[in-house]
Coordinates of C-alpha atoms in Angstrom, one line a residue:
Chain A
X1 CA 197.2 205.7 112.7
X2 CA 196.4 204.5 108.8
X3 CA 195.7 201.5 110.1
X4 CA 193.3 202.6 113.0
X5 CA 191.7 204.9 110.4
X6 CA 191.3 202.0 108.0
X7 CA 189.6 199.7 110.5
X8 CA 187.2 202.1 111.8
X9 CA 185.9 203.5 108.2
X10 CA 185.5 199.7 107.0
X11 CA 182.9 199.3 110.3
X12 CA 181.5 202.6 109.1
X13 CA 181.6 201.4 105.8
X14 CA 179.7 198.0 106.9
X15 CA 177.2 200.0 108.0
X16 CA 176.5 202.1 104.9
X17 CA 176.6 198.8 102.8
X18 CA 173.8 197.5 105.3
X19 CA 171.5 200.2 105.7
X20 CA 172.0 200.2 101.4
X21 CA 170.9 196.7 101.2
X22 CA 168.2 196.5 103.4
X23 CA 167.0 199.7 101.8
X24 CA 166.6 198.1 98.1
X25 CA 165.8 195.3 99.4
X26 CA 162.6 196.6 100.4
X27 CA 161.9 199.5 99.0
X28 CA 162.3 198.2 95.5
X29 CA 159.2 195.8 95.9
X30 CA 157.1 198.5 98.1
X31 CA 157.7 201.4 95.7
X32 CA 156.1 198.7 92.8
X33 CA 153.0 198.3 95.2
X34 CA 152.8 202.3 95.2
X35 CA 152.9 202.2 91.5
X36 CA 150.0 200.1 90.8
X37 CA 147.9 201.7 93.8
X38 CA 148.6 205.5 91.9
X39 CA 147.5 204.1 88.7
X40 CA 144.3 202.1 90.2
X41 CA 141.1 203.5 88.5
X42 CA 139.4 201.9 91.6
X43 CA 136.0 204.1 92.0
X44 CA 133.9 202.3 94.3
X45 CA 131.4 205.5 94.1
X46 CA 131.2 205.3 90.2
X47 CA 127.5 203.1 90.5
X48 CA 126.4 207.5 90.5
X49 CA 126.5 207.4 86.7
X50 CA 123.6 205.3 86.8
X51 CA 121.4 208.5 88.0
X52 CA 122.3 211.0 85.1
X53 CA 120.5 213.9 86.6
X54 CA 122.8 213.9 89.8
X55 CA 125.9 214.1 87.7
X56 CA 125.0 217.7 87.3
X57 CA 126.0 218.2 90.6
X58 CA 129.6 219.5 90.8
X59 CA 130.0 217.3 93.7
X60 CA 128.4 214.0 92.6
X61 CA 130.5 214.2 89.3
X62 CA 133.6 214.5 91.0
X63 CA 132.5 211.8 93.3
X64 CA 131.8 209.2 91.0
X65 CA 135.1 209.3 89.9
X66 CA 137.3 209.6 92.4
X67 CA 139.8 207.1 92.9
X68 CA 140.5 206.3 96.8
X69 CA 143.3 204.1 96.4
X70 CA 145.2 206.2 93.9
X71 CA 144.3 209.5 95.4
X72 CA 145.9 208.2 99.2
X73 CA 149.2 207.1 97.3
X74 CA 149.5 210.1 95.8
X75 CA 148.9 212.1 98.9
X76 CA 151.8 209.6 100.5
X77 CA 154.1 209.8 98.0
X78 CA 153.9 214.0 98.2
X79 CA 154.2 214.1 101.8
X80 CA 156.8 211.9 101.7
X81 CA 159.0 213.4 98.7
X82 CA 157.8 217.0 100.0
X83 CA 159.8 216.7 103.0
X84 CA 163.3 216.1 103.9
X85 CA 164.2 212.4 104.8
X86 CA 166.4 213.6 107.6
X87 CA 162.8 215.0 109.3
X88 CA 161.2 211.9 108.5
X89 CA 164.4 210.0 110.3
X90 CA 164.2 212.1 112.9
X91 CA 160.0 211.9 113.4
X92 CA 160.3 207.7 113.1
X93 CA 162.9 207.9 115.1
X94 CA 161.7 210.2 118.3
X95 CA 158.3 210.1 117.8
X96 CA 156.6 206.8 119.4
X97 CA 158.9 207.5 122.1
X98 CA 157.7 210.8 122.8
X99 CA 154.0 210.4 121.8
X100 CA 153.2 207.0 123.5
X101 CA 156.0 207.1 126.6
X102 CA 156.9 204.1 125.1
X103 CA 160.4 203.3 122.7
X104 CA 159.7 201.1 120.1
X105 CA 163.0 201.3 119.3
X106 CA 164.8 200.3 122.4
X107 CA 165.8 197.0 121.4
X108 CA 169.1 196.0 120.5
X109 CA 169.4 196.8 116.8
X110 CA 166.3 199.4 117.0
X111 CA 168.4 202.6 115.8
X112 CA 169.3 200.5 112.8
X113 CA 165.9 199.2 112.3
X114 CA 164.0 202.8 112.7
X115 CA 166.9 204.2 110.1
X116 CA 165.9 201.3 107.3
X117 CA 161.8 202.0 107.8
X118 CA 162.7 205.8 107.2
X119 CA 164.5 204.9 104.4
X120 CA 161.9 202.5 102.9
X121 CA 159.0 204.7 102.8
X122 CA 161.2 207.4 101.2
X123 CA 162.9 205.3 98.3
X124 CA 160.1 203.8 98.0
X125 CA 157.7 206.8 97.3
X126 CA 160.8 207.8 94.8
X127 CA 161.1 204.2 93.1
X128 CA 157.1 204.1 92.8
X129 CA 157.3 207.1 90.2
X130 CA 160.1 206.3 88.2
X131 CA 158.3 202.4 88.0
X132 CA 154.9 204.3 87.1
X133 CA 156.7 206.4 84.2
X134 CA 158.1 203.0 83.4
X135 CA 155.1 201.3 82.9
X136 CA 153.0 204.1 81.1
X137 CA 156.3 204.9 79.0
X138 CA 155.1 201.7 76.9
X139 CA 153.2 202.3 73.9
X140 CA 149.1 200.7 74.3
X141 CA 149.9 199.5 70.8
X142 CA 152.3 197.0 72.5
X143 CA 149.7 195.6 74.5
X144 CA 146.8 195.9 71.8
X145 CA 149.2 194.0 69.0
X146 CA 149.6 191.2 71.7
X147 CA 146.0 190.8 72.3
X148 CA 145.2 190.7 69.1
X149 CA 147.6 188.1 69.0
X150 CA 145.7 186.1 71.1
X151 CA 148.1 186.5 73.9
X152 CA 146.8 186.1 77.7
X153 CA 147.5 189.1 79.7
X154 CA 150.4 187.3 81.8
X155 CA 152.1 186.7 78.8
X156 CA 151.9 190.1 77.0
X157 CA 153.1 192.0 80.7
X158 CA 156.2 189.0 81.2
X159 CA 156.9 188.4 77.2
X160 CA 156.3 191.7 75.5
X161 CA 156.0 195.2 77.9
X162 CA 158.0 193.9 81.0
X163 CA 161.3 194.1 79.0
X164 CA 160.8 197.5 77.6
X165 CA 159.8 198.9 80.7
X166 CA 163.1 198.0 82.5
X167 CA 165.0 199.6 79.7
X168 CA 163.6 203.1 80.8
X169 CA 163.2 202.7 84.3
X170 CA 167.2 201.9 84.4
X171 CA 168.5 205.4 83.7
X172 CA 166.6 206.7 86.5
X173 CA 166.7 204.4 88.9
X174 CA 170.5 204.5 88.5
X175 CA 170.6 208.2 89.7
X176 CA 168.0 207.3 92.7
X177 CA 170.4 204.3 93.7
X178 CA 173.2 206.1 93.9
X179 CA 171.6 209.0 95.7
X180 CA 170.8 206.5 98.1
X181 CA 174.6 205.4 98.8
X182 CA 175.3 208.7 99.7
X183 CA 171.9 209.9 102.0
X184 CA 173.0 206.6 104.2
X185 CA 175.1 209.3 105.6
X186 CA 172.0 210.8 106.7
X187 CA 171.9 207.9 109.6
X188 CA 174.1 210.1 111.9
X189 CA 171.3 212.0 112.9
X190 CA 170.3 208.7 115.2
X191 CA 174.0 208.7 116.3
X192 CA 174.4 205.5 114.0
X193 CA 178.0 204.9 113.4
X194 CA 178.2 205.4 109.6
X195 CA 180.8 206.5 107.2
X196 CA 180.9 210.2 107.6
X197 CA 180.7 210.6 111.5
X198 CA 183.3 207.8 111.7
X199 CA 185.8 209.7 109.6
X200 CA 184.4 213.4 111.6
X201 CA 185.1 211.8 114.9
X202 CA 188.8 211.3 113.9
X203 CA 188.6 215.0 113.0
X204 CA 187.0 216.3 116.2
X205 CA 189.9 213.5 118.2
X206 CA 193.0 213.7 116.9
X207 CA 192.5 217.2 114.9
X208 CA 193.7 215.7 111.3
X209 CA 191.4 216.5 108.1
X210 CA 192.6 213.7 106.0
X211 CA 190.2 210.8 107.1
X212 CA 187.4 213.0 106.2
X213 CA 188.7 212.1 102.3
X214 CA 189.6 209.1 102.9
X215 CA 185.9 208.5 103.6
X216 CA 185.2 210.2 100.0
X217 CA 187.4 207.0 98.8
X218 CA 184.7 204.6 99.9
X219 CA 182.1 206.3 98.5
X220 CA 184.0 207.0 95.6
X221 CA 184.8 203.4 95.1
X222 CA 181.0 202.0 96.0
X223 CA 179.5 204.3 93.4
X224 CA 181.9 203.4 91.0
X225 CA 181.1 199.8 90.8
X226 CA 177.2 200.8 91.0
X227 CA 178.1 203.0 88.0
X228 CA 179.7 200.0 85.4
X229 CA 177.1 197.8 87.1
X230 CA 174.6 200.2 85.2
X231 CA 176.3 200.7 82.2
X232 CA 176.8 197.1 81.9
X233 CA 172.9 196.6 82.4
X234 CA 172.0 199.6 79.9
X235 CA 174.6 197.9 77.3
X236 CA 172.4 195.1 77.6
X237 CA 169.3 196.3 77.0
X238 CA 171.0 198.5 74.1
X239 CA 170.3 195.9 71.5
X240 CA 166.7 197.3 71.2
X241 CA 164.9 200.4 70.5
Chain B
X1 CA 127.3 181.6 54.1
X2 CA 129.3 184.5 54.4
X3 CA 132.3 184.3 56.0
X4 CA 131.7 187.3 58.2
X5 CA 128.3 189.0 59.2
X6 CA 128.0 192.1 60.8
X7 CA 124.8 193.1 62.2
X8 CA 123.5 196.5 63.6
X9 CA 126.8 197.2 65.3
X10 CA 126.7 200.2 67.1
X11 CA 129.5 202.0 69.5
X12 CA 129.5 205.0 71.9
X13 CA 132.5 206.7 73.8
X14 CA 130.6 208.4 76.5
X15 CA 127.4 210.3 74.8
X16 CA 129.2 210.3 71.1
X17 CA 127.7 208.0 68.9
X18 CA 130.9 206.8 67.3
X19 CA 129.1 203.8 65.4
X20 CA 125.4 203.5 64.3
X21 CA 123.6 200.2 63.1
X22 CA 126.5 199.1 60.5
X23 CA 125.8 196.1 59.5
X24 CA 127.7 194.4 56.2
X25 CA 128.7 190.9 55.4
X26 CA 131.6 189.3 53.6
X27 CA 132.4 186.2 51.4
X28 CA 135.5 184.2 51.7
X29 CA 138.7 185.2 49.6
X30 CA 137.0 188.4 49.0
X31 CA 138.4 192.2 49.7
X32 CA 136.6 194.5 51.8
X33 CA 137.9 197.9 51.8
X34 CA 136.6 200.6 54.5
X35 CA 136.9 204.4 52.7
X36 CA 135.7 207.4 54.4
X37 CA 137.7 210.8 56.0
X38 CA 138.8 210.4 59.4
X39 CA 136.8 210.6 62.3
X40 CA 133.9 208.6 60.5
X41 CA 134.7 205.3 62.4
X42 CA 136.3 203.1 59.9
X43 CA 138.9 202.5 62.4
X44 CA 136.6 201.8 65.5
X45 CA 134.7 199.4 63.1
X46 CA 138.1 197.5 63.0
X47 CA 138.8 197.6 66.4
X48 CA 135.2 196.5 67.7
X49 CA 136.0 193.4 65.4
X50 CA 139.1 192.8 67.0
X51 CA 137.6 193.3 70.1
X52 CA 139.9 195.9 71.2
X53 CA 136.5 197.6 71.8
X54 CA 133.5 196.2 72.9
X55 CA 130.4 197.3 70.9
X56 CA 127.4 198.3 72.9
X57 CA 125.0 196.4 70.3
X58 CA 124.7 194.3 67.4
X59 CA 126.3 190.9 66.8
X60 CA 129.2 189.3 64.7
X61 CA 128.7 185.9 63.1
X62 CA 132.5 184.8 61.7
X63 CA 131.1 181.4 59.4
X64 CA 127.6 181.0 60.5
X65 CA 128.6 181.3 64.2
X66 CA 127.6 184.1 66.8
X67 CA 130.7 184.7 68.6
X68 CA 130.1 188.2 69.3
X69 CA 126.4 189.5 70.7
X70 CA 125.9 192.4 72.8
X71 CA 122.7 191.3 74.5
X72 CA 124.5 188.5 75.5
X73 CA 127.4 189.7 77.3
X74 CA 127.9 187.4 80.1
X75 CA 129.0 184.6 77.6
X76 CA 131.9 186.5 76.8
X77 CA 134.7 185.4 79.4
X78 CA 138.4 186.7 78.9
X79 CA 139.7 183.3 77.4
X80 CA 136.5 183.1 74.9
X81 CA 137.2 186.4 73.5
X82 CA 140.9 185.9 73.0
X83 CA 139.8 182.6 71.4
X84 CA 136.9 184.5 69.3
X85 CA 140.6 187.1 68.5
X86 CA 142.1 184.4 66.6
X87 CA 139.2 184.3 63.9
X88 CA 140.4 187.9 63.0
X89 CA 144.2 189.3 62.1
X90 CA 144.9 193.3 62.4
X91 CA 147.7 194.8 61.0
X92 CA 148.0 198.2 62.3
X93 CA 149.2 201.5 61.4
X94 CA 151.5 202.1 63.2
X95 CA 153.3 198.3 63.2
X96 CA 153.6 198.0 66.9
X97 CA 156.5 195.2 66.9
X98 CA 157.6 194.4 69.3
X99 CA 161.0 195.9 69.5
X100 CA 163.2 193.7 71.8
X101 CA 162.4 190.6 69.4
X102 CA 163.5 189.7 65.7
X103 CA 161.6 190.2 62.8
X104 CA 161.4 186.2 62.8
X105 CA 160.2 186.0 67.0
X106 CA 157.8 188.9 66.2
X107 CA 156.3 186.6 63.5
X108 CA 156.2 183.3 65.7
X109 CA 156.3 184.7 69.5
X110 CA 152.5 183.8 69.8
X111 CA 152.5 180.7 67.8
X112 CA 154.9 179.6 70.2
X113 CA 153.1 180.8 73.1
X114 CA 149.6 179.3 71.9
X115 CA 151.4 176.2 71.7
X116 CA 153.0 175.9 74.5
X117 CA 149.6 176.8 76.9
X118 CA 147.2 175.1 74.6
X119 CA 149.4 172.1 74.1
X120 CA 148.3 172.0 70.1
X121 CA 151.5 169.7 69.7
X122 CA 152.8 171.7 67.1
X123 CA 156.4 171.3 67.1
X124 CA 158.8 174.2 67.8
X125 CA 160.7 173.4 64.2
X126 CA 157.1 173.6 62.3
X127 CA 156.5 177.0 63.9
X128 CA 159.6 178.5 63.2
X129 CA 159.9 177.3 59.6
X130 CA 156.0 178.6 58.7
X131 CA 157.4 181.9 60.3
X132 CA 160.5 181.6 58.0
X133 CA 158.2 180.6 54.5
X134 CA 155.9 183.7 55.9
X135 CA 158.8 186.3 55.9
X136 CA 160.1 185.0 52.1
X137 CA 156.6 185.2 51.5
X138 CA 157.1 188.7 52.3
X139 CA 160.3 189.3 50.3
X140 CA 162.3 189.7 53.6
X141 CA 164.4 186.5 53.7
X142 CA 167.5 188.6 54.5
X143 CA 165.8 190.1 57.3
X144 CA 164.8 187.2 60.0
X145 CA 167.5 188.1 62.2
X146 CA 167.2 192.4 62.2
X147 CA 165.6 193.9 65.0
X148 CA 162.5 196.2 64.2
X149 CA 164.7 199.5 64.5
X150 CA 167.3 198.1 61.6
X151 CA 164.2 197.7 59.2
X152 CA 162.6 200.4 57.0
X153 CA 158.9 201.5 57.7
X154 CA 157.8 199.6 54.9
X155 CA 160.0 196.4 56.0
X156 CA 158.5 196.7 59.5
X157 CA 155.1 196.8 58.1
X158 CA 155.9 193.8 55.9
X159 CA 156.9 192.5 59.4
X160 CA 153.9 192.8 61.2
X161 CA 151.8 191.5 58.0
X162 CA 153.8 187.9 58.4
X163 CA 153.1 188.1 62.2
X164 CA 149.3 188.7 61.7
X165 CA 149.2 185.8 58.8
X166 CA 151.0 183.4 61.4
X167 CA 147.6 183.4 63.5
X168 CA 146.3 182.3 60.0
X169 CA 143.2 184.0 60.9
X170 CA 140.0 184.1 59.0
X171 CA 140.0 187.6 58.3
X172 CA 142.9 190.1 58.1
X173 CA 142.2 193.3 58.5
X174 CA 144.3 196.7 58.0
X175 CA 144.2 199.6 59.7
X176 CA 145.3 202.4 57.5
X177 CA 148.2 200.2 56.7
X178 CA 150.5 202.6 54.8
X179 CA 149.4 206.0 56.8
X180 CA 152.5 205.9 58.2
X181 CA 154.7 205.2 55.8
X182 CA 156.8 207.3 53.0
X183 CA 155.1 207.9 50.2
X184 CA 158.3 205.8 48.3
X185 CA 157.5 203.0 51.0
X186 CA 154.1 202.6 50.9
X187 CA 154.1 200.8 47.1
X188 CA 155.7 197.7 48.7
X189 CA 153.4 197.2 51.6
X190 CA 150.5 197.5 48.9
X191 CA 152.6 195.4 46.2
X192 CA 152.6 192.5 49.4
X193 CA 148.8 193.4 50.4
X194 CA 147.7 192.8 46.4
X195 CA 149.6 189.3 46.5
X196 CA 147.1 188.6 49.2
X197 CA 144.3 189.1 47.4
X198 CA 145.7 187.2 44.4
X199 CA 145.9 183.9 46.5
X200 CA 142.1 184.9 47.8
X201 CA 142.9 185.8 51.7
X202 CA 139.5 187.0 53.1
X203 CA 140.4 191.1 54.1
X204 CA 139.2 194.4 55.0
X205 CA 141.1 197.0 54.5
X206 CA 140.7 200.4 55.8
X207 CA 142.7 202.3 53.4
X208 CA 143.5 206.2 52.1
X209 CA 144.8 204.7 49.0
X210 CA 141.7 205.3 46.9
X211 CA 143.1 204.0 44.1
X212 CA 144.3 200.6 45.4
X213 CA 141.1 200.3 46.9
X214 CA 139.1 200.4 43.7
X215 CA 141.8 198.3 42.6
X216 CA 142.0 195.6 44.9
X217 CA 138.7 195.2 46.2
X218 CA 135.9 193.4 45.7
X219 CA 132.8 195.7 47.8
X220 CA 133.8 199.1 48.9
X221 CA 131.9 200.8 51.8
X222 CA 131.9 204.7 52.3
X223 CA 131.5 205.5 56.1
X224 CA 131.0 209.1 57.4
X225 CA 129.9 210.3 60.7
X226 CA 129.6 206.7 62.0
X227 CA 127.0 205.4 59.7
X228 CA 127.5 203.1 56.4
X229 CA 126.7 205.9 53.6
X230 CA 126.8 203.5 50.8
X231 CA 128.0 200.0 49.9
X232 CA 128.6 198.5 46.7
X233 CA 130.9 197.0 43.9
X234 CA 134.0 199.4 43.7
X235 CA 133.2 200.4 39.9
X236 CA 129.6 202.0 42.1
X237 CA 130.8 203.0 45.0
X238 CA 134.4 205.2 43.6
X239 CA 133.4 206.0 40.5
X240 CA 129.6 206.2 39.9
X241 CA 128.5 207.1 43.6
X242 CA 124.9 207.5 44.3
X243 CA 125.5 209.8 47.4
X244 CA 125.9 213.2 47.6
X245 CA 128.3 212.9 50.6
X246 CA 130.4 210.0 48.9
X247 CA 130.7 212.3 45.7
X248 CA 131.8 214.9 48.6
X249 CA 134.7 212.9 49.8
X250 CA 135.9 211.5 46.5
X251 CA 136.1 215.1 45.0
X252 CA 137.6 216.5 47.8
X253 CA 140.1 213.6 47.6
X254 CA 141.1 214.3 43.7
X255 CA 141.9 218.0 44.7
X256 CA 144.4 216.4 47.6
X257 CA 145.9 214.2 45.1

């Protein structure tokens, strides 16, 4: 029975450790986009400050700076953290099915693909913060001393603030990753075979409890190395202020 | 010729007036030093020649040569202003090291870099030992390999002096240099700043320090509310001012002291 336990948690466990990877993989890169795009000053209405006595109007003030780019991504990124990611699962999921009489989805690997795209947009709308608090975290002095230095702008963002900025985004993004280990369980709601239903079906078969913590072990042990794989990075970047 | 000439410079943030026609010149070796409460654009006069701000008119000539007019604006391209940068150094108040380097990169990081992209042929060993002779210079030959955090205001300060000097700009200017410092620090980072002008580097110095400034400078100008009140030799300007809002300031700064 250990042995049939064992086998069937390590698939379940395969598939957490994919759904993980393919997660970071993209949602580390998108959530950067959605950082820049909230912090674009991009006001293609701002030519109204040209005409002084419209900017007494309420409306054409606000107009001339308003900010598409950074006002959509911040609309996104509420949305998308307002609401639980097992709705959002669920919406990908179902939805072009129901809505178009079509599935999208009905290809081979299409549960797993839906359950990744879910989980991208929502890690990434999470990531996209903790990057922007990164990058503002960084004292303008840093970049004002480098171009007084005569430094191009490349090299102040790659020699000078890219450094510092990982420094503060690791301690958060080390609490977002490893919330992220653990909402792979989440997946079950497509009936994808992961960790937690693996070790529940054992439950609801053979009426024995002690798989479901023997699941707890894999996580245990997956958030464990993601842990000293932290610390070792934060002892790293210890060596400066 | 003057070194530096500053002509009708003027600055707005929105519909403030921050900056109106200054316009002063300045010889080479000689000390400048900027006085005036805050708020009257001393520091905004610094930054516009650092071009951390663009003034909105006027012109800078650094030796005879325009490098800076605001009729003219479409000359200035990115790379031509971060050239026109390396005619001025700026010390600033607050240091701003860079904190994940050594007091020795800090001081050679964009040596090394404007080497390295502009292909001057200077030699990494040449760089690295001026940025060495610049820190002894300082009195922190012990202190190459701390990071900024393991060095005392005043040390850091000293720090970012070295850095500023490696540029060997034309002009170094200081932004309230020892505003942020403890009042036990601040003695060396004006002991270092007096060495300067000993050896004749060309500076302007925005300063608090009334007395170092009638001490160390050559012309003093008084600035309030964005305007050049009076300029002069420091024996006129500190101690037999012509303007009732000079006279102002100074008094109300021997009550502070």
């Amino acid at each position: 029975m250990f042995q049939t336990v064992t086998l069937a948690l390590l698939r379940g466990c395969g598939t957490m450790l994919e759904l993980f990877a393919l997660t970071l993989l993209f949602s580390l890169p998108l959530g950067l986009l959605v950082a820049f795009g909230s912090m674009s000053r991009w006001a293609p209405f701002h030519f109204l400050v040209r005409w002084p006595r419209l900017l007494d109007q309420k409306f054409f003030r606000w107009l001339s700076t308003f900010a598409p780019v950074s006002w959509l991504c911040n609309v996104v990124v509420w949305i998308i953290r307002g609401t639980p990611l097992m709705l959002q699962l669920i919406i990908i999921f179902y939805g072009p099915g129901l809505w178009f009489d079509h599935n999208i989805w009905s290809f081979s690997s299409g549960r797993m693909t839906a359950c990744v795209v879910a989980f991208v947009i929502n890690y990434a709308c999470y990531f996209s913060v903790i990057y922007r608090g990164g990058i503002q975290s960084v004292p303008a002095g840093q970049w004002e001393a480098g171009e007084v230095l005569g430094m191009t702008k490349r090299q102040i963002f790659f020699k000078v603030t890219l450094l510092q900025m990982i420094k503060r985004i690791v301690p958060p993004m080390s609490n977002e990753i490893i919330t992220l280990v653990k909402d792979t369980s989440l997946a079950r709601i497509i009936a994808i075979s992961e960790l937690v239903k693996m070790g529940e079906d054992f439950m609801r078969s053979d009426g024995i409890t002690w798989p479901l913590f023997y699941t707890a072990v894999f996580y245990l042990v997956v958030v464990g190395i993601l842990t000293l794989l932290f610390n070792f990075l934060e002892r790293k970047l210890s060596y400066f202020r | 010729m003057s070194i530096l000439d500053v002509q009708h410079i003027e600055k707005h943030f929105g519909a403030t007036r921050v900056l109106e026609d200054i316009s002063f010149s300045l010889e080479q070796g000689q000390v400048l030093s900027i006085i005036g409460s805050s708020g009257s654009g001393k520091t905004t006069l610094l930054r516009c020649l650092n071009f951390l701000e663009r003034p909105d008119a006027g012109t800078i000539a650094v030796r005879g040569q325009t490098i800076f007019d605001a009729a003219d604006m479409k000359a200035q391209t990115e790379s031509q202003i971060r050239a026109n940068r390396l005619h001025f150094g700026l010390v600033f108040q607050s240091f701003n090291l860079f904190p994940q380097y050594t007091a020795l990169e800090n001081v050679i990081l964009a040596r090394q870099l404007l080497a390295k992209s502009q292909k001057t042929g200077e030699s990494n060993e040449a760089i690295v030992q001026e940025g060495k002779a610049l820190l002894d210079q300082m009195g922190l030959s012990d202190r190459m390999d701390n990071y900024p955090h393991q060095l005392s205001g005043g040390q850091q300060q000293r720090v970012a002096i070295a850095r500023a000097l490696a540029m060997k700009p034309d002009i170094l200017c200081f932004d309230e240099p020892t505003s942020a410092l403890d009042p036990e620090l601040t003695g060396e980072v004006l002991k270092v700043i007096r060495g300067l002008a000993r050896k004749h580097t060309t500076m302007i110095i925005v300063t608090h320090e009334m007395a170092f400034a009638r001490d160390v400078a050559d012309h003093v100008i008084f600035m309030d509310g964005g305007v050049i009140v009076e300029q002069g030799a420091p024996a006129d300007v500190i101690d037999n001012p012509r303007e009732e809002r000079t006279r102002q300031f100074l008094s109300r700064f021997s009550q502070d002291n």
